[in-house]
mmCIF file of C-alpha atoms in Angstrom:
data_model
loop_
_atom_site.group_PDB
_atom_site.id
_atom_site.type_symbol
_atom_site.label_atom_id
_atom_site.label_comp_id
_atom_site.label_asym_id
_atom_site.label_seq_id
_atom_site.Cartn_x
_atom_site.Cartn_y
_atom_site.Cartn_z
ATOM 1 C CA MET A 225 0.000 0.000 0.000
ATOM 2 C CA SER A 226 1.407 3.402 -0.960
ATOM 3 C CA SER A 227 1.875 6.101 1.641
ATOM 4 C CA GLU A 228 -1.019 8.050 0.070
ATOM 5 C CA TRP A 229 -3.410 5.197 0.801
ATOM 6 C CA ALA A 230 -2.024 4.929 4.347
ATOM 7 C CA TRP A 231 -2.969 8.579 4.997
ATOM 8 C CA VAL A 232 -6.400 7.971 3.480
ATOM 9 C CA ALA A 233 -6.862 4.917 5.727
ATOM 10 C CA VAL A 234 -5.879 6.908 8.830
ATOM 11 C CA GLY A 235 -8.386 9.639 7.920
ATOM 12 C CA TYR A 236 -11.249 7.236 7.279
ATOM 13 C CA VAL A 237 -10.593 5.241 10.468
ATOM 14 C CA ALA A 238 -10.529 8.532 12.432
ATOM 15 C CA ALA A 239 -13.782 9.704 10.822
ATOM 16 C CA TYR A 240 -15.883 6.546 10.978
ATOM 17 C CA GLY A 241 -14.295 5.321 14.228
ATOM 18 C CA SER A 242 -14.956 8.520 16.146
ATOM 19 C CA VAL A 243 -18.553 8.732 14.884
ATOM 20 C CA ALA A 244 -19.177 5.118 15.941
ATOM 21 C CA VAL A 245 -17.613 5.657 19.388
ATOM 22 C CA TYR A 246 -19.626 8.876 19.919
ATOM 23 C CA LEU A 247 -22.904 7.194 18.916
ATOM 24 C CA LEU A 248 -22.252 4.152 21.122
ATOM 25 C CA ARG A 249 -21.300 6.399 24.040
ATOM 26 C CA LEU A 250 -24.555 8.383 23.661
ATOM 27 C CA ARG A 251 -26.571 5.153 23.587
ATOM 28 C CA TYR A 252 -24.739 3.796 26.645
ATOM 29 C CA ARG A 253 -25.276 7.036 28.614
ATOM 30 C CA THR A 254 -28.986 7.092 27.682
ATOM 31 C CA ALA A 255 -29.439 3.487 28.821
ATOM 32 C CA ARG A 256 -27.619 4.228 32.110
ATOM 33 C CA VAL A 257 -29.704 7.355 32.866
ATOM 34 C CA ASP A 258 -32.893 5.421 31.977
ATOM 35 C CA ARG A 259 -31.893 2.700 34.442
ATOM 36 C CA GLN A 260 -31.204 5.282 37.161
ATOM 37 C CA GLY A 261 -34.552 6.945 36.435
ATOM 38 C CA ARG A 262 -36.433 3.648 36.784
ATOM 39 C CA ALA A 263 -34.606 2.898 40.056
ATOM 40 C CA THR A 264 -35.501 6.353 41.442
ATOM 41 C CA ARG A 265 -39.222 6.160 40.597
ATOM 42 C CA MET B 184 -47.235 4.870 15.077
ATOM 43 C CA THR B 185 -46.454 8.515 14.260
ATOM 44 C CA LYS B 186 -44.519 9.486 11.141
ATOM 45 C CA ALA B 187 -41.638 10.929 13.247
ATOM 46 C CA ARG B 188 -41.312 7.618 15.105
ATOM 47 C CA GLN B 189 -41.298 5.682 11.820
ATOM 48 C CA VAL B 190 -38.533 7.936 10.478
ATOM 49 C CA GLY B 191 -36.619 7.510 13.757
ATOM 50 C CA GLN B 192 -36.800 3.728 13.456
ATOM 51 C CA ALA B 193 -35.736 3.671 9.801
ATOM 52 C CA LEU B 194 -32.900 6.188 10.259
ATOM 53 C CA PRO B 195 -30.190 3.776 11.534
ATOM 54 C CA VAL B 196 -30.747 1.425 8.562
ATOM 55 C CA VAL B 197 -30.904 4.304 6.055
ATOM 56 C CA SER B 198 -27.719 5.809 7.560
ATOM 57 C CA ALA B 199 -25.857 2.494 7.409
ATOM 58 C CA VAL B 200 -26.815 1.986 3.734
ATOM 59 C CA LEU B 201 -25.817 5.563 2.839
ATOM 60 C CA VAL B 202 -22.499 5.270 4.705
ATOM 61 C CA VAL B 203 -21.591 2.076 2.823
ATOM 62 C CA ALA B 204 -22.655 3.667 -0.502
ATOM 63 C CA GLY B 205 -20.631 6.790 0.349
ATOM 64 C CA LEU B 206 -17.588 4.701 1.189
ATOM 65 C CA ILE B 207 -17.839 2.840 -2.129
ATOM 66 C CA GLY B 208 -18.339 6.153 -3.959
ATOM 67 C CA SER B 209 -15.282 7.754 -2.360
ATOM 68 C CA MET B 210 -13.056 4.753 -3.125
ATOM 69 C CA THR B 211 -14.165 4.463 -6.759
ATOM 70 C CA ALA B 212 -14.063 8.193 -7.640
ATOM 71 C CA PRO B 213 -11.084 9.180 -9.821
ATOM 72 C CA PRO B 214 -7.915 10.399 -8.059
ATOM 73 C CA ASP B 215 -7.004 14.075 -8.216
ATOM 74 C CA SER B 216 -4.461 15.083 -10.894
ATOM 75 C CA PHE B 217 -2.303 16.966 -8.334
ATOM 76 C CA GLN B 218 -2.935 15.298 -4.971
ATOM 77 C CA GLY B 219 -3.539 11.756 -6.220
ATOM 78 C CA ASN B 220 -5.365 9.517 -3.744
ATOM 79 C CA LEU B 221 -4.831 11.906 -0.835
ATOM 80 C CA GLN B 222 -7.686 13.958 -2.250
ATOM 81 C CA ARG B 223 -10.044 11.137 -1.127
ATOM 82 C CA LEU B 224 -9.817 12.638 2.361
ATOM 83 C CA MET B 225 -12.070 15.384 0.994
ATOM 84 C CA TYR B 226 -15.027 12.943 1.099
ATOM 85 C CA VAL B 227 -14.900 12.845 4.910
ATOM 86 C CA HIS B 228 -13.348 16.251 5.677
ATOM 87 C CA VAL B 229 -15.883 18.356 3.747
ATOM 88 C CA PRO B 230 -18.994 16.567 5.145
ATOM 89 C CA ALA B 231 -17.585 16.998 8.684
ATOM 90 C CA ALA B 232 -17.149 20.747 8.064
ATOM 91 C CA TRP B 233 -20.639 21.018 6.519
ATOM 92 C CA LEU B 234 -22.150 19.325 9.580
ATOM 93 C CA ALA B 235 -20.301 21.689 11.901
ATOM 94 C CA TYR B 236 -21.971 24.585 10.029
ATOM 95 C CA LEU B 237 -25.341 22.812 10.042
ATOM 96 C CA GLY B 238 -25.060 21.982 13.751
ATOM 97 C CA PHE B 239 -24.416 25.590 14.714
ATOM 98 C CA ALA B 240 -27.119 26.894 12.341
ATOM 99 C CA LEU B 241 -29.590 24.580 14.102
ATOM 100 C CA THR B 242 -28.278 25.759 17.496
ATOM 101 C CA PHE B 243 -29.057 29.296 16.302
ATOM 102 C CA ALA B 244 -32.572 28.202 15.271
ATOM 103 C CA GLY B 245 -33.159 26.352 18.577
ATOM 104 C CA SER B 246 -31.908 29.351 20.562
ATOM 105 C CA ALA B 247 -34.188 31.735 18.648
ATOM 106 C CA GLY B 248 -37.053 29.259 19.148
ATOM 107 C CA TRP B 249 -36.495 29.199 22.913
ATOM 108 C CA LEU B 250 -36.374 33.002 23.168
ATOM 109 C CA TRP B 251 -39.591 33.209 21.157
ATOM 110 C CA ARG B 252 -41.615 30.357 22.715
ATOM 111 C CA ARG B 253 -39.863 29.695 26.068
ATOM 112 C CA ASP B 254 -40.314 25.986 25.463
ATOM 113 C CA LEU B 255 -37.579 23.723 26.897
ATOM 114 C CA ARG B 256 -37.782 21.460 23.843
ATOM 115 C CA TYR B 257 -36.092 24.205 21.807
ATOM 116 C CA ASP B 258 -33.383 24.469 24.443
ATOM 117 C CA ARG B 259 -32.800 20.699 24.326
ATOM 118 C CA PHE B 260 -32.595 20.864 20.541
ATOM 119 C CA ALA B 261 -30.092 23.762 20.666
ATOM 120 C CA ALA B 262 -27.936 21.918 23.215
ATOM 121 C CA ALA B 263 -27.966 18.667 21.215
ATOM 122 C CA THR B 264 -27.069 20.329 17.914
ATOM 123 C CA ALA B 265 -24.312 22.386 19.580
ATOM 124 C CA GLU B 266 -22.709 19.274 21.081
ATOM 125 C CA VAL B 267 -22.875 17.379 17.792
ATOM 126 C CA GLY B 268 -21.608 20.509 16.001
ATOM 127 C CA VAL B 269 -18.614 20.680 18.351
ATOM 128 C CA PHE B 270 -17.925 17.004 17.678
ATOM 129 C CA PHE B 271 -17.902 17.597 13.904
ATOM 130 C CA THR B 272 -15.791 20.757 14.235
ATOM 131 C CA GLY B 273 -13.197 18.743 16.176
ATOM 132 C CA LEU B 274 -13.359 16.019 13.534
ATOM 133 C CA THR B 275 -12.910 18.635 10.770
ATOM 134 C CA LEU B 276 -9.747 19.924 12.454
ATOM 135 C CA VAL B 277 -8.331 16.413 12.954
ATOM 136 C CA LEU B 278 -9.098 15.337 9.373
ATOM 137 C CA GLY B 279 -7.689 18.623 8.049
ATOM 138 C CA SER B 280 -4.461 17.926 9.935
ATOM 139 C CA ILE B 281 -4.283 14.387 8.542
ATOM 140 C CA TRP B 282 -4.727 15.850 5.039
ATOM 141 C CA GLY B 283 -2.410 18.826 5.685
ATOM 142 C CA LYS B 284 0.613 16.808 6.804
ATOM 143 C CA PRO B 285 1.226 14.927 3.517
ATOM 144 C CA VAL B 286 0.016 17.789 1.244
ATOM 145 C CA TRP B 287 1.297 20.945 2.976
ATOM 146 C CA GLY B 288 4.057 19.254 4.987
ATOM 147 C CA VAL B 289 2.687 20.481 8.340
ATOM 148 C CA TRP B 290 0.049 19.251 10.774
ATOM 149 C CA TRP B 291 -1.043 22.798 11.584
ATOM 150 C CA THR B 292 -0.489 26.320 10.287
ATOM 151 C CA TRP B 293 -1.973 29.645 11.406
ATOM 152 C CA ASP B 294 -3.977 29.960 8.201
ATOM 153 C CA PRO B 295 -7.189 32.088 8.423
ATOM 154 C CA ARG B 296 -9.516 29.124 7.740
ATOM 155 C CA LEU B 297 -7.782 26.880 10.273
ATOM 156 C CA THR B 298 -7.520 29.591 12.905
ATOM 157 C CA THR B 299 -11.157 30.742 12.626
ATOM 158 C CA THR B 300 -12.326 27.096 12.734
ATOM 159 C CA ALA B 301 -10.273 26.440 15.880
ATOM 160 C CA LEU B 302 -11.683 29.613 17.429
ATOM 161 C CA MET B 303 -15.223 28.491 16.586
ATOM 162 C CA PHE B 304 -14.497 25.102 18.189
ATOM 163 C CA PHE B 305 -13.365 26.722 21.451
ATOM 164 C CA VAL B 306 -16.246 29.229 21.523
ATOM 165 C CA TYR B 307 -18.818 26.421 21.213
ATOM 166 C CA LEU B 308 -16.930 24.412 23.843
ATOM 167 C CA GLY B 309 -17.548 27.524 25.977
ATOM 168 C CA TYR B 310 -21.265 27.237 25.130
ATOM 169 C CA LEU B 311 -21.284 23.645 26.426
ATOM 170 C CA ALA B 312 -19.297 24.673 29.530
ATOM 171 C CA LEU B 313 -21.796 27.470 30.220
ATOM 172 C CA ARG B 314 -24.637 24.955 30.119
ATOM 173 C CA ARG B 315 -22.873 22.678 32.593
ATOM 174 C CA ALA B 316 -22.072 25.598 34.900
ATOM 175 C CA THR B 317 -25.709 26.777 35.163
ATOM 176 C CA PRO B 318 -27.842 24.366 37.218
ATOM 177 C CA ASP B 319 -31.150 26.289 36.989
ATOM 178 C CA PRO B 320 -32.928 25.129 33.777
ATOM 179 C CA GLY B 321 -34.548 28.539 33.065
ATOM 180 C CA ALA B 322 -31.336 30.545 33.519
ATOM 181 C CA ARG B 323 -29.385 27.918 31.582
ATOM 182 C CA ALA B 324 -31.810 28.091 28.646
ATOM 183 C CA ARG B 325 -31.823 31.932 28.592
ATOM 184 C CA ARG B 326 -28.043 32.367 28.835
ATOM 185 C CA SER B 327 -27.239 29.668 26.325
ATOM 186 C CA ALA B 328 -29.908 30.938 23.886
ATOM 187 C CA ILE B 329 -28.230 34.353 23.818
ATOM 188 C CA PHE B 330 -24.810 32.682 23.486
ATOM 189 C CA GLY B 331 -26.111 30.437 20.679
ATOM 190 C CA LEU B 332 -27.422 33.432 18.731
ATOM 191 C CA VAL B 333 -24.267 35.557 19.090
ATOM 192 C CA ALA B 334 -21.779 32.721 18.475
ATOM 193 C CA PHE B 335 -23.344 31.895 15.103
ATOM 194 C CA VAL B 336 -21.722 35.003 13.588
ATOM 195 C CA GLN B 337 -18.535 32.906 13.342
ATOM 196 C CA VAL B 338 -19.963 30.456 10.804
ATOM 197 C CA PRO B 339 -20.019 32.887 7.829
ATOM 198 C CA ILE B 340 -16.640 34.250 8.960
ATOM 199 C CA VAL B 341 -15.141 30.726 8.854
ATOM 200 C CA HIS B 342 -16.690 29.995 5.466
ATOM 201 C CA LEU B 343 -15.645 33.281 3.870
ATOM 202 C CA SER B 344 -12.213 33.479 5.539
ATOM 203 C CA VAL B 345 -10.609 31.875 2.465
ATOM 204 C CA LEU B 346 -11.959 34.707 0.312
ATOM 205 C CA TRP B 347 -11.413 37.598 2.722
ATOM 206 C CA TRP B 348 -7.792 36.822 3.642
ATOM 207 C CA ARG B 349 -4.816 35.271 1.849
ATOM 208 C CA SER B 350 -5.094 31.602 2.681
ATOM 209 C CA LEU B 351 -3.228 28.358 2.134
ATOM 210 C CA HIS B 352 -6.564 26.533 2.330
ATOM 211 C CA GLN B 353 -8.330 26.113 -0.993
ATOM 212 C CA PRO B 354 -11.361 28.374 -1.717
ATOM 213 C CA PRO B 355 -14.923 26.922 -1.748
ATOM 214 C CA THR B 356 -15.515 24.459 -4.589
ATOM 215 C CA VAL B 357 -19.211 23.639 -4.101
ATOM 216 C CA LEU B 358 -20.834 26.403 -1.982
ATOM 217 C CA ARG B 359 -19.781 29.211 -4.313
ATOM 218 C CA PRO B 360 -21.437 31.346 -6.982
ATOM 219 C CA GLY B 361 -21.491 29.597 -10.388
ATOM 220 C CA ASP B 362 -20.699 25.976 -11.244
ATOM 221 C CA PRO B 363 -18.769 23.765 -8.774
ATOM 222 C CA THR B 364 -15.115 23.613 -9.821
ATOM 223 C CA ILE B 365 -14.577 19.853 -9.374
ATOM 224 C CA ASP B 366 -14.996 16.864 -11.688
ATOM 225 C CA HIS B 367 -18.620 15.669 -11.802
ATOM 226 C CA ARG B 368 -17.751 12.118 -10.661
ATOM 227 C CA MET B 369 -15.950 13.572 -7.660
ATOM 228 C CA LEU B 370 -18.894 15.882 -7.015
ATOM 229 C CA ALA B 371 -21.308 12.910 -7.104
ATOM 230 C CA ALA B 372 -19.174 11.027 -4.542
ATOM 231 C CA LEU B 373 -18.967 14.137 -2.385
ATOM 232 C CA LEU B 374 -22.740 14.713 -2.487
ATOM 233 C CA LEU B 375 -23.363 11.059 -1.595
ATOM 234 C CA ASN B 376 -21.046 11.390 1.407
ATOM 235 C CA LEU B 377 -22.690 14.666 2.411
ATOM 236 C CA LEU B 378 -26.034 12.845 2.409
ATOM 237 C CA ALA B 379 -24.623 9.885 4.377
ATOM 238 C CA PHE B 380 -22.987 12.081 7.006
ATOM 239 C CA THR B 381 -26.123 14.263 7.298
ATOM 240 C CA SER B 382 -28.155 11.145 7.984
ATOM 241 C CA VAL B 383 -25.653 10.109 10.692
ATOM 242 C CA PHE B 384 -25.838 13.663 12.066
ATOM 243 C CA ALA B 385 -29.642 13.308 12.412
ATOM 244 C CA LEU B 386 -29.097 9.998 14.225
ATOM 245 C CA LEU B 387 -26.621 11.597 16.653
ATOM 246 C CA VAL B 388 -28.842 14.616 17.334
ATOM 247 C CA GLY B 389 -31.859 12.335 17.912
ATOM 248 C CA GLN B 390 -29.878 10.218 20.353
ATOM 249 C CA ARG B 391 -28.534 13.320 22.157
ATOM 250 C CA ILE B 392 -32.068 14.707 22.559
ATOM 251 C CA LYS B 393 -33.198 11.335 23.936
ATOM 252 C CA LEU B 394 -30.355 11.502 26.493
ATOM 253 C CA SER B 395 -31.312 15.084 27.508
ATOM 254 C CA ARG B 396 -34.933 14.020 27.981
ATOM 255 C CA ALA B 397 -33.849 11.076 30.157
ATOM 256 C CA GLU B 398 -31.538 13.360 32.201
ATOM 257 C CA ASP B 399 -34.327 15.919 32.738
ATOM 258 C CA SER B 400 -36.724 13.208 33.814
ATOM 259 C CA LEU B 401 -34.130 11.781 36.244
ATOM 260 C CA GLU B 402 -33.481 15.278 37.634
ATOM 261 C CA ASP B 403 -37.230 15.727 38.194
ATOM 262 C CA SER B 404 -37.623 12.463 40.071
ATOM 263 C CA MET B 405 -34.510 13.197 42.166
ATOM 264 C CA ALA B 406 -35.914 16.643 43.027
ATOM 265 C CA ARG B 407 -39.246 15.106 44.042
ATOM 266 C CA ARG B 408 -37.440 12.561 46.208
ATOM 267 C CA GLY B 409 -35.312 15.359 47.696
ATOM 268 C CA ARG B 410 -38.449 17.276 48.707
ATOM 269 C CA ASP B 411 -39.763 14.210 50.585
ATOM 270 C CA VAL B 412 -36.490 13.820 52.424
ATOM 271 C CA ALA B 413 -36.442 17.526 53.363
ATOM 272 C CA GLY B 414 -40.082 17.256 54.466
ATOM 273 C CA ARG B 415 -39.245 14.431 56.863
ATOM 274 C CA ALA B 416 -36.179 16.286 58.145
ATOM 275 C CA VAL B 417 -38.237 19.315 59.218
ATOM 276 C CA THR B 418 -39.229 17.843 62.566
ATOM 277 C CA THR B 419 -37.915 18.548 66.035
ATOM 278 C CA PRO B 420 -34.494 16.903 66.156
ATOM 279 C CA ASP B 421 -33.885 14.389 68.890
ATOM 280 C CA LEU B 422 -30.672 15.602 70.548
ATOM 281 C CA ARG B 423 -30.600 13.169 73.451
ATOM 282 C CA GLY B 424 -27.162 11.711 73.697
ATOM 283 C CA ALA B 425 -25.820 13.927 70.947
ATOM 284 C CA THR B 426 -23.491 15.863 73.243
ATOM 285 C CA GLY B 427 -23.456 13.549 76.197
ATOM 286 C CA GLU B 428 -24.756 16.440 78.372
ATOM 287 C CA LEU B 429 -28.478 16.682 77.476
#
């Protein structure tokens, strides 16, 4: 793989990886707050 | 089932399909005659920048909506779009650096476009910090609505910075008067990725609003519980044995 493609790969992993991590983190936090809410009621 | 709920349920599948199509489009588009394959970074960098603009434009709309209607749903919407906008601004800066290093030879330079984007990132981080620092929901909504309106002035400055000042960054190729200046196959791949990323943006904003709603509901039930506890505490305290004297 040429160095150009290596830079492209780094960029795409950063883009798609960070979006996936952010989305999963939001879903995890929502589920946790929902659980806390149910326990409080 | 309401239409909004149906759209909400279909959105993850639609986003996944568009992301895969966008990825295929960006890998099969022709390479640039000067930058070669490095130019493929444009298909993720430009959508990230577009979503930063969109996020802050929606924060502006949500802020104006709250000031007009005083409805907390507008405030939640403004907060969600600001957070997602900050995320995409950060991603724009990172992807720009990854593109800049092999093309310009530096990770960062104090170019007008880069500097104004970094400034916008920190100002909207300030917006999020202000929200966290204000516990009262009414005061938080009012202060952040004013902040959200004023801060939006940076978006046109960032976009036009490449025209107003001498810049290393290339000028606009799509959002400009006249025909876009890129090859039509590249433009098609770019538009497909813009659509895919916008769909993911909607997914993120929806999820962030859901989280805010859950947090507000938890805060309410905690406050109600707190009132009960305070109510029970307002009775004559029993001090026998507390000091050993009484």
